[in-house]
PDB file of C-alpha atoms and ligand atoms in Angstrom:
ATOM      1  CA  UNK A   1       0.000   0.000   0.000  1.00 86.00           C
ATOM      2  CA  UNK A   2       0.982   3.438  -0.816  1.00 92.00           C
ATOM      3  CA  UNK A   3       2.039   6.009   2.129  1.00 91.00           C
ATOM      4  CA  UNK A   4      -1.351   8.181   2.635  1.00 96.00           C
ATOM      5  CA  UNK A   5      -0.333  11.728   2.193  1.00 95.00           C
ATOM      6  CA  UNK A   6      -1.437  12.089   5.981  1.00 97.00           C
ATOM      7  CA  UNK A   7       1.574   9.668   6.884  1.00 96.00           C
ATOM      8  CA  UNK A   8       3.460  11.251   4.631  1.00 94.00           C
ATOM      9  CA  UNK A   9       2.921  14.517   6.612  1.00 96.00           C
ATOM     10  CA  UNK A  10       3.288  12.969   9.956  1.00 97.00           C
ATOM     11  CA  UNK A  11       6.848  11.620   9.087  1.00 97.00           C
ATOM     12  CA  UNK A  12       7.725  14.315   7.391  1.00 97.00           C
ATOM     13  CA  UNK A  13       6.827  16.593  10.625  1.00 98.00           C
ATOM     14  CA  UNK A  14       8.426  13.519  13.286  1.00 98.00           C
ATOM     15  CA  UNK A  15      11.605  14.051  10.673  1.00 98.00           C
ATOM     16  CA  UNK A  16      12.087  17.788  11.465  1.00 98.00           C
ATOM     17  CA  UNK A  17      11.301  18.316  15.036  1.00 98.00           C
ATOM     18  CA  UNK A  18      13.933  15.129  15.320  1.00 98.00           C
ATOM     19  CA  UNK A  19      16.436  16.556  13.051  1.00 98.00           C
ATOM     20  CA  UNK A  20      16.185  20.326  14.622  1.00 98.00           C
ATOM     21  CA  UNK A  21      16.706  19.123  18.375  1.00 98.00           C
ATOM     22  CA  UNK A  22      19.573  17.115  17.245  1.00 98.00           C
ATOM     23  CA  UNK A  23      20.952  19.404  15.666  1.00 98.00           C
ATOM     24  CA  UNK A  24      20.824  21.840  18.196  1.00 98.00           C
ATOM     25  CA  UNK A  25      22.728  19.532  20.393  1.00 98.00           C
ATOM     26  CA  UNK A  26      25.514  18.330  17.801  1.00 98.00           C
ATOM     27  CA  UNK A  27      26.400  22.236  17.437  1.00 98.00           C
ATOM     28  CA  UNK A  28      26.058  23.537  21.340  1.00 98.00           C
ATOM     29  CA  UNK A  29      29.515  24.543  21.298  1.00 98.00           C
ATOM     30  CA  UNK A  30      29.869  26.020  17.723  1.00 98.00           C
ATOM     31  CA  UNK A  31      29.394  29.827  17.282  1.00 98.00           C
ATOM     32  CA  UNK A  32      27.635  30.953  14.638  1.00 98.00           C
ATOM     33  CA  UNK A  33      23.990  32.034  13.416  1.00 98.00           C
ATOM     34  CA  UNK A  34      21.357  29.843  12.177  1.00 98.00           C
ATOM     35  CA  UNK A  35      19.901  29.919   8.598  1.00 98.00           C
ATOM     36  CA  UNK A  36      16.426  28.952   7.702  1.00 98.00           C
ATOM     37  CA  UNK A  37      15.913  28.047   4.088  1.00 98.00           C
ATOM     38  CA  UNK A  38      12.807  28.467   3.093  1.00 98.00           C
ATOM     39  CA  UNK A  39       9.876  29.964   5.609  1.00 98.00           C
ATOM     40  CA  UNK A  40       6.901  28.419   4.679  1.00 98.00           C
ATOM     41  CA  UNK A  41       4.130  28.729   7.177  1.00 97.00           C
ATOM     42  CA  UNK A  42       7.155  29.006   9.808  1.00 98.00           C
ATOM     43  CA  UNK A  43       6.351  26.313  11.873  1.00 98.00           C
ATOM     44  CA  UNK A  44      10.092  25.108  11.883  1.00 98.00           C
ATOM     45  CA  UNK A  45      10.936  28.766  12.163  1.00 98.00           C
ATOM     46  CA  UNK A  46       9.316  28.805  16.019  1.00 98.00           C
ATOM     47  CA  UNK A  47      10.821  25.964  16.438  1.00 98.00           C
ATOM     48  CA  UNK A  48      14.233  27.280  16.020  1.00 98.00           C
ATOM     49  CA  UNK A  49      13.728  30.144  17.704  1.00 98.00           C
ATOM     50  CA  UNK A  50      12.852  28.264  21.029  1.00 98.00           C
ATOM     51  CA  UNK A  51      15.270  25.675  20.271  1.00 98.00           C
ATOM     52  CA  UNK A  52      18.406  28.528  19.147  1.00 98.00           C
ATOM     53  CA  UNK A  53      16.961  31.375  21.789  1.00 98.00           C
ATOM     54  CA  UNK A  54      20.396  32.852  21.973  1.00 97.00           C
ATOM     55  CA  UNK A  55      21.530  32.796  18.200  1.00 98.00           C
ATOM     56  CA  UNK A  56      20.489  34.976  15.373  1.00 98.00           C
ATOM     57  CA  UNK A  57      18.264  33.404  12.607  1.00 98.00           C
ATOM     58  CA  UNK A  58      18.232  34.548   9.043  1.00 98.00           C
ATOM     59  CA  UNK A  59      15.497  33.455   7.588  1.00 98.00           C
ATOM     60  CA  UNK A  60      16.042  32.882   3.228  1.00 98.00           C
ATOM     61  CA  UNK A  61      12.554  33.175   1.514  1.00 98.00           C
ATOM     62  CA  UNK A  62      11.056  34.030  -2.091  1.00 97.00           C
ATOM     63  CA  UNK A  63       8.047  35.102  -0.291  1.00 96.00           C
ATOM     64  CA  UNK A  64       7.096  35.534   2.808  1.00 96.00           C
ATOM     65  CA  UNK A  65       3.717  34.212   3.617  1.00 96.00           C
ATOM     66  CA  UNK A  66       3.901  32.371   7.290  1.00 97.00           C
ATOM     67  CA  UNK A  67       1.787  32.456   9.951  1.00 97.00           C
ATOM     68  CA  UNK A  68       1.924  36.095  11.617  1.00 96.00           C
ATOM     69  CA  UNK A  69       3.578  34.796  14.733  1.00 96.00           C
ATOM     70  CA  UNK A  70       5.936  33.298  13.264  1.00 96.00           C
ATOM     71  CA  UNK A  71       7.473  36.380  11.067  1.00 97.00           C
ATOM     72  CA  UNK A  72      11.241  36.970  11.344  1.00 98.00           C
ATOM     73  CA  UNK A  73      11.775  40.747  11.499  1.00 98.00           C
ATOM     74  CA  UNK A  74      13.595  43.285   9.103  1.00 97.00           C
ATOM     75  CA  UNK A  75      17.429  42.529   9.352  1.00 97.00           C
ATOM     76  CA  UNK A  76      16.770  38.780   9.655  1.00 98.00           C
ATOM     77  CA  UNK A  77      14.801  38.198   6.399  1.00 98.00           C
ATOM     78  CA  UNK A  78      16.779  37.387   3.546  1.00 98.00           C
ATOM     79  CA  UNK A  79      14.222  37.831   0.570  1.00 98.00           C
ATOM     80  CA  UNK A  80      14.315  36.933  -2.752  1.00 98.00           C
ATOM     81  CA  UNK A  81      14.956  32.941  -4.869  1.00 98.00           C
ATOM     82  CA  UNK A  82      17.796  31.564  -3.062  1.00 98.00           C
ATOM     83  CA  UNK A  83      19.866  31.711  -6.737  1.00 98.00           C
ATOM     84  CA  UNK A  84      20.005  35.693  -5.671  1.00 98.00           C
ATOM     85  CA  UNK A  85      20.440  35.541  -2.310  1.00 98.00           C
ATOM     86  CA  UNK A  86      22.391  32.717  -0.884  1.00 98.00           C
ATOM     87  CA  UNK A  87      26.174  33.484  -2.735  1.00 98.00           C
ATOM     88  CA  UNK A  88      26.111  36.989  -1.288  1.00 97.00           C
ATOM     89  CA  UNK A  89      24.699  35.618   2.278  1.00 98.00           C
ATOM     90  CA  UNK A  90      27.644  36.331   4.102  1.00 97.00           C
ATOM     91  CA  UNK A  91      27.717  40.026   3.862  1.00 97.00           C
ATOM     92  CA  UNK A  92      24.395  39.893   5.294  1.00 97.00           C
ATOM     93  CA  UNK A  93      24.738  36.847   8.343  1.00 98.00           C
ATOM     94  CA  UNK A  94      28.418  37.976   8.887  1.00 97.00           C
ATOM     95  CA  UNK A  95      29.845  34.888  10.514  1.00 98.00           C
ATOM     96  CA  UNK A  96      29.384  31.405   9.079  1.00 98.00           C
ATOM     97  CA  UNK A  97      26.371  29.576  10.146  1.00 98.00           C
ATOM     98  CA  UNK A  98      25.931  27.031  12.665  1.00 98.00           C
ATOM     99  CA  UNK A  99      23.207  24.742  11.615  1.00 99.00           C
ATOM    100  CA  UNK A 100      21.311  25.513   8.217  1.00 98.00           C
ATOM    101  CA  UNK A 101      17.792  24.160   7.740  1.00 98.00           C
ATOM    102  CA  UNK A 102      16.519  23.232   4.614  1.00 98.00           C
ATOM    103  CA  UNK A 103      13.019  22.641   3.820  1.00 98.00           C
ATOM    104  CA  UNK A 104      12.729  24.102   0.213  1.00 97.00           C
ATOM    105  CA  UNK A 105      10.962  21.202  -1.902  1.00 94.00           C
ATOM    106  CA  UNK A 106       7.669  21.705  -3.832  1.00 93.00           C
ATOM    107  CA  UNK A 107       5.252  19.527  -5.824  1.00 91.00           C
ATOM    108  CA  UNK A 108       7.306  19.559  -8.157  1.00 96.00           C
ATOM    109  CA  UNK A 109      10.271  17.112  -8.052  1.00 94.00           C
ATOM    110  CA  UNK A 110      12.606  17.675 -11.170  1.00 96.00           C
ATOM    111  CA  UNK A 111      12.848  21.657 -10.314  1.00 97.00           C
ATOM    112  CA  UNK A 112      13.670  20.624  -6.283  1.00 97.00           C
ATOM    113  CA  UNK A 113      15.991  18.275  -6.985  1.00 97.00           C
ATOM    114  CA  UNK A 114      18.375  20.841  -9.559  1.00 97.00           C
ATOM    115  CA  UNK A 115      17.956  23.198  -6.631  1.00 98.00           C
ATOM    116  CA  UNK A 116      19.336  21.235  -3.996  1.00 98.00           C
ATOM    117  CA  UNK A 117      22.227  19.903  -6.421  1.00 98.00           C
ATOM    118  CA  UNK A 118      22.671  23.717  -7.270  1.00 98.00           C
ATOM    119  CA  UNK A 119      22.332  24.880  -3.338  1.00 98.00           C
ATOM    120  CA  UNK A 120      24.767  22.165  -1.971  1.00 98.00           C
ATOM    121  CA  UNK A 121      27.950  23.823  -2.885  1.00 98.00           C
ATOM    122  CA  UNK A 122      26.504  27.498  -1.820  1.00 98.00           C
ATOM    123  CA  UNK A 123      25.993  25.696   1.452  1.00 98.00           C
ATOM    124  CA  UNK A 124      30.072  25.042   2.253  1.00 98.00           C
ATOM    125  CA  UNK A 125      31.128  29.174   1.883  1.00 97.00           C
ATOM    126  CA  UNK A 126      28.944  30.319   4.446  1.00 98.00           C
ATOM    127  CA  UNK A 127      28.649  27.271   6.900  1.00 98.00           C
ATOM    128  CA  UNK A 128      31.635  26.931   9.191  1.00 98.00           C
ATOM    129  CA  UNK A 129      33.746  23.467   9.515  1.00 98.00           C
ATOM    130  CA  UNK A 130      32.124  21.457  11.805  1.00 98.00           C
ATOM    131  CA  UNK A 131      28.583  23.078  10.838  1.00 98.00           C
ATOM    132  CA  UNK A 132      25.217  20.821  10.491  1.00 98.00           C
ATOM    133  CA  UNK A 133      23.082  20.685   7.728  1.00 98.00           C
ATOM    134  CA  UNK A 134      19.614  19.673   8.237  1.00 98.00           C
ATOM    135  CA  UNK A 135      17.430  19.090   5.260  1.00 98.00           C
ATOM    136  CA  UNK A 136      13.799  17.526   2.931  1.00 97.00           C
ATOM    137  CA  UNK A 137      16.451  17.125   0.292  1.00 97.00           C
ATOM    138  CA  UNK A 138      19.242  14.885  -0.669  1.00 97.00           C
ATOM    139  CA  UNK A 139      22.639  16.437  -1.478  1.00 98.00           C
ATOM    140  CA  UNK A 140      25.727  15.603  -2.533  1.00 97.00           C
ATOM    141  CA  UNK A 141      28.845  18.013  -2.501  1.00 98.00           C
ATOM    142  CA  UNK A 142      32.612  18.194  -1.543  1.00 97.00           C
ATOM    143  CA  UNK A 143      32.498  19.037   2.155  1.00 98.00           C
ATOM    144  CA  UNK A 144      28.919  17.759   2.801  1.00 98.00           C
ATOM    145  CA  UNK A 145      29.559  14.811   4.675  1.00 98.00           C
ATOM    146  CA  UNK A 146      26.340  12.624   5.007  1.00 98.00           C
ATOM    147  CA  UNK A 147      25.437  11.586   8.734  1.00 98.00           C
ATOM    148  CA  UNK A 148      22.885   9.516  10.162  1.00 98.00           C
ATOM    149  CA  UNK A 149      19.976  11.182  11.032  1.00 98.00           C
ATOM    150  CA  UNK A 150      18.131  10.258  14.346  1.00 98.00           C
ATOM    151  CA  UNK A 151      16.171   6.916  14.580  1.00 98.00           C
ATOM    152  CA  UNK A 152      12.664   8.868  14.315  1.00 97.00           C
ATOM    153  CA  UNK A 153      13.235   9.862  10.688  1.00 98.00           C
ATOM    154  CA  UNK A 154      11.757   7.587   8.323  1.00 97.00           C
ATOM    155  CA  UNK A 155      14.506   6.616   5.526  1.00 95.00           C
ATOM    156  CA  UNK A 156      14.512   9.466   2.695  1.00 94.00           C
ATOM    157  CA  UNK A 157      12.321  11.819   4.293  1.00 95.00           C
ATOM    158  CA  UNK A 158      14.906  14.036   6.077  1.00 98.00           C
ATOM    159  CA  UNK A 159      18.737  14.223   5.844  1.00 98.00           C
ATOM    160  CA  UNK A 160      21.604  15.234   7.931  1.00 98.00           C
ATOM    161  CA  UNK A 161      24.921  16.224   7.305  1.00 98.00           C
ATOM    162  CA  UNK A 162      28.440  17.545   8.557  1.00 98.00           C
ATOM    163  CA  UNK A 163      30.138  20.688   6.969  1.00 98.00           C
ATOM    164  CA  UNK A 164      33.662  19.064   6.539  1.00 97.00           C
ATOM    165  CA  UNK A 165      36.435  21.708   5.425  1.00 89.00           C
TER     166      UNK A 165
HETATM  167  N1  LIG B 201       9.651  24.670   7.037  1.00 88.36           N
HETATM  168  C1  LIG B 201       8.495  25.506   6.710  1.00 88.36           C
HETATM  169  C2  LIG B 201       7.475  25.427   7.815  1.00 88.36           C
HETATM  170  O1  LIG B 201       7.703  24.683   8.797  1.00 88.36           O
HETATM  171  O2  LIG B 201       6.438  26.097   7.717  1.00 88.36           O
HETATM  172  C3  LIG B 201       7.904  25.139   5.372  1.00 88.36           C
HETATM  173  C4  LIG B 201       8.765  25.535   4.195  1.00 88.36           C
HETATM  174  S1  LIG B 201       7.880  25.383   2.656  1.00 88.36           S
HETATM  175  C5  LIG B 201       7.729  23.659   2.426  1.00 88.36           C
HETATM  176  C6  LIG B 201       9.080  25.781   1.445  1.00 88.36           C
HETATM  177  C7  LIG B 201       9.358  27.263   1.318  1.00 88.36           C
HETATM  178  O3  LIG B 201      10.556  27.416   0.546  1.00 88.36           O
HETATM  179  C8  LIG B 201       8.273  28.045   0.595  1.00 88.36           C
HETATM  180  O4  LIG B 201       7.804  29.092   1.402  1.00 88.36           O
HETATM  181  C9  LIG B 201       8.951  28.572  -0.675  1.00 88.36           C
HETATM  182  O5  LIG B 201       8.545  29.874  -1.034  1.00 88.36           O
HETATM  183  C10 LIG B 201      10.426  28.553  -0.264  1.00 88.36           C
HETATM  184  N2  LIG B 201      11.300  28.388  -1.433  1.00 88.36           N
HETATM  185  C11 LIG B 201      11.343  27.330  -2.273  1.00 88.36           C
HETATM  186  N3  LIG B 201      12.238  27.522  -3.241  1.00 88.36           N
HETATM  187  C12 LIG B 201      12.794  28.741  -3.008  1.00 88.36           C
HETATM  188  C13 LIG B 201      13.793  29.507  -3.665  1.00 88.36           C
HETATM  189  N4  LIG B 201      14.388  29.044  -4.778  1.00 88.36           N
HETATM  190  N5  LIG B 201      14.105  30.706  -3.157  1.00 88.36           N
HETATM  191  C14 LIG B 201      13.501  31.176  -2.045  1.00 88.36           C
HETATM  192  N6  LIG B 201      12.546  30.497  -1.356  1.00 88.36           N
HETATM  193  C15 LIG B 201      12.191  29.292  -1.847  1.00 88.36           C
END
């Protein structure tokens, strides 16, 4: 039987709350800011922000459309298509990030997938060694090292890896 797109949701959900608290642990004792890729409603947005209460978070959207508590302010949100935005990033987040979160894919596979491919290697500049990436899309770069993610995320839903550099 096929996954329902309920389950699909639910694991999809389980994956990032897993992935963010991990990930908040694995980088406890690395400065640096947090980037948000991709806003959405901004549920993983709060999230961060209770999770990374003492970091900045620079939030990288086309369009910002998220739930009104959940709204990053002026200096924090980065917009325009990632393409524009994420190979100048570091003028604007100043030190290299921490932890990145991805959560960028759409309905529509083929243009996801050549963004991730394209957004992996942005990813190394403005991450610093040792940085976690978090993320609804498969990569594969020099310096992305793949890691496992925590037992709660059903296989291919959510991926994890180590900025090694
Ligand atoms: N994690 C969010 C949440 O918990 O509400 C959901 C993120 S939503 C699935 C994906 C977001 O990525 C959308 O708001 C979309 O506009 C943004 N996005 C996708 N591709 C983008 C691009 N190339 N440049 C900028 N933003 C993009």
């Amino acid at each position: 039987m096929r996954e329902s797109r309920l389950l699909s949701f639910i694991h999809r959900i389980t994956a990032q709350r897993a992935c963010l608290n991990r990930a908040h642990y694995m980088v406890r004792e690395l400065p640096g800011p947090v980037l948000e890729l991709g806003l959405g409603n901004g549920r993983t947005y709060d999230h961060l922000r209770l999770l990374f209460s003492d970091r900045e978070i620079f939030v990288f959207e086309r369009k910002i459309a998220a739930h009104p508590d959940c709204l990053p302010d002026d200096e924090h949100a980065i917009l325009g298509d990632f393409r524009d935005t994420i190979p100048s990033a570091l003028e604007r987040i100043r030190a290299p990030a921490a932890f990145i979160h991805g959560d960028f894919g759409s309905a529509n596979r083929k243009k996801t997938a050549a963004l991730a491919a394209w957004l992996a290697p942005q990813l190394i500049p403005i991450a610093a060694p040792g940085a976690i990436v978090a993320t609804d899309q498969y990569m594969k770069t020099q310096g992305l090292k793949r890691i496992v993610p925590p037992p709660a995320v059903v296989e291919g839903c959510y991926f994890m890896y180590r900025v090694e550099k």
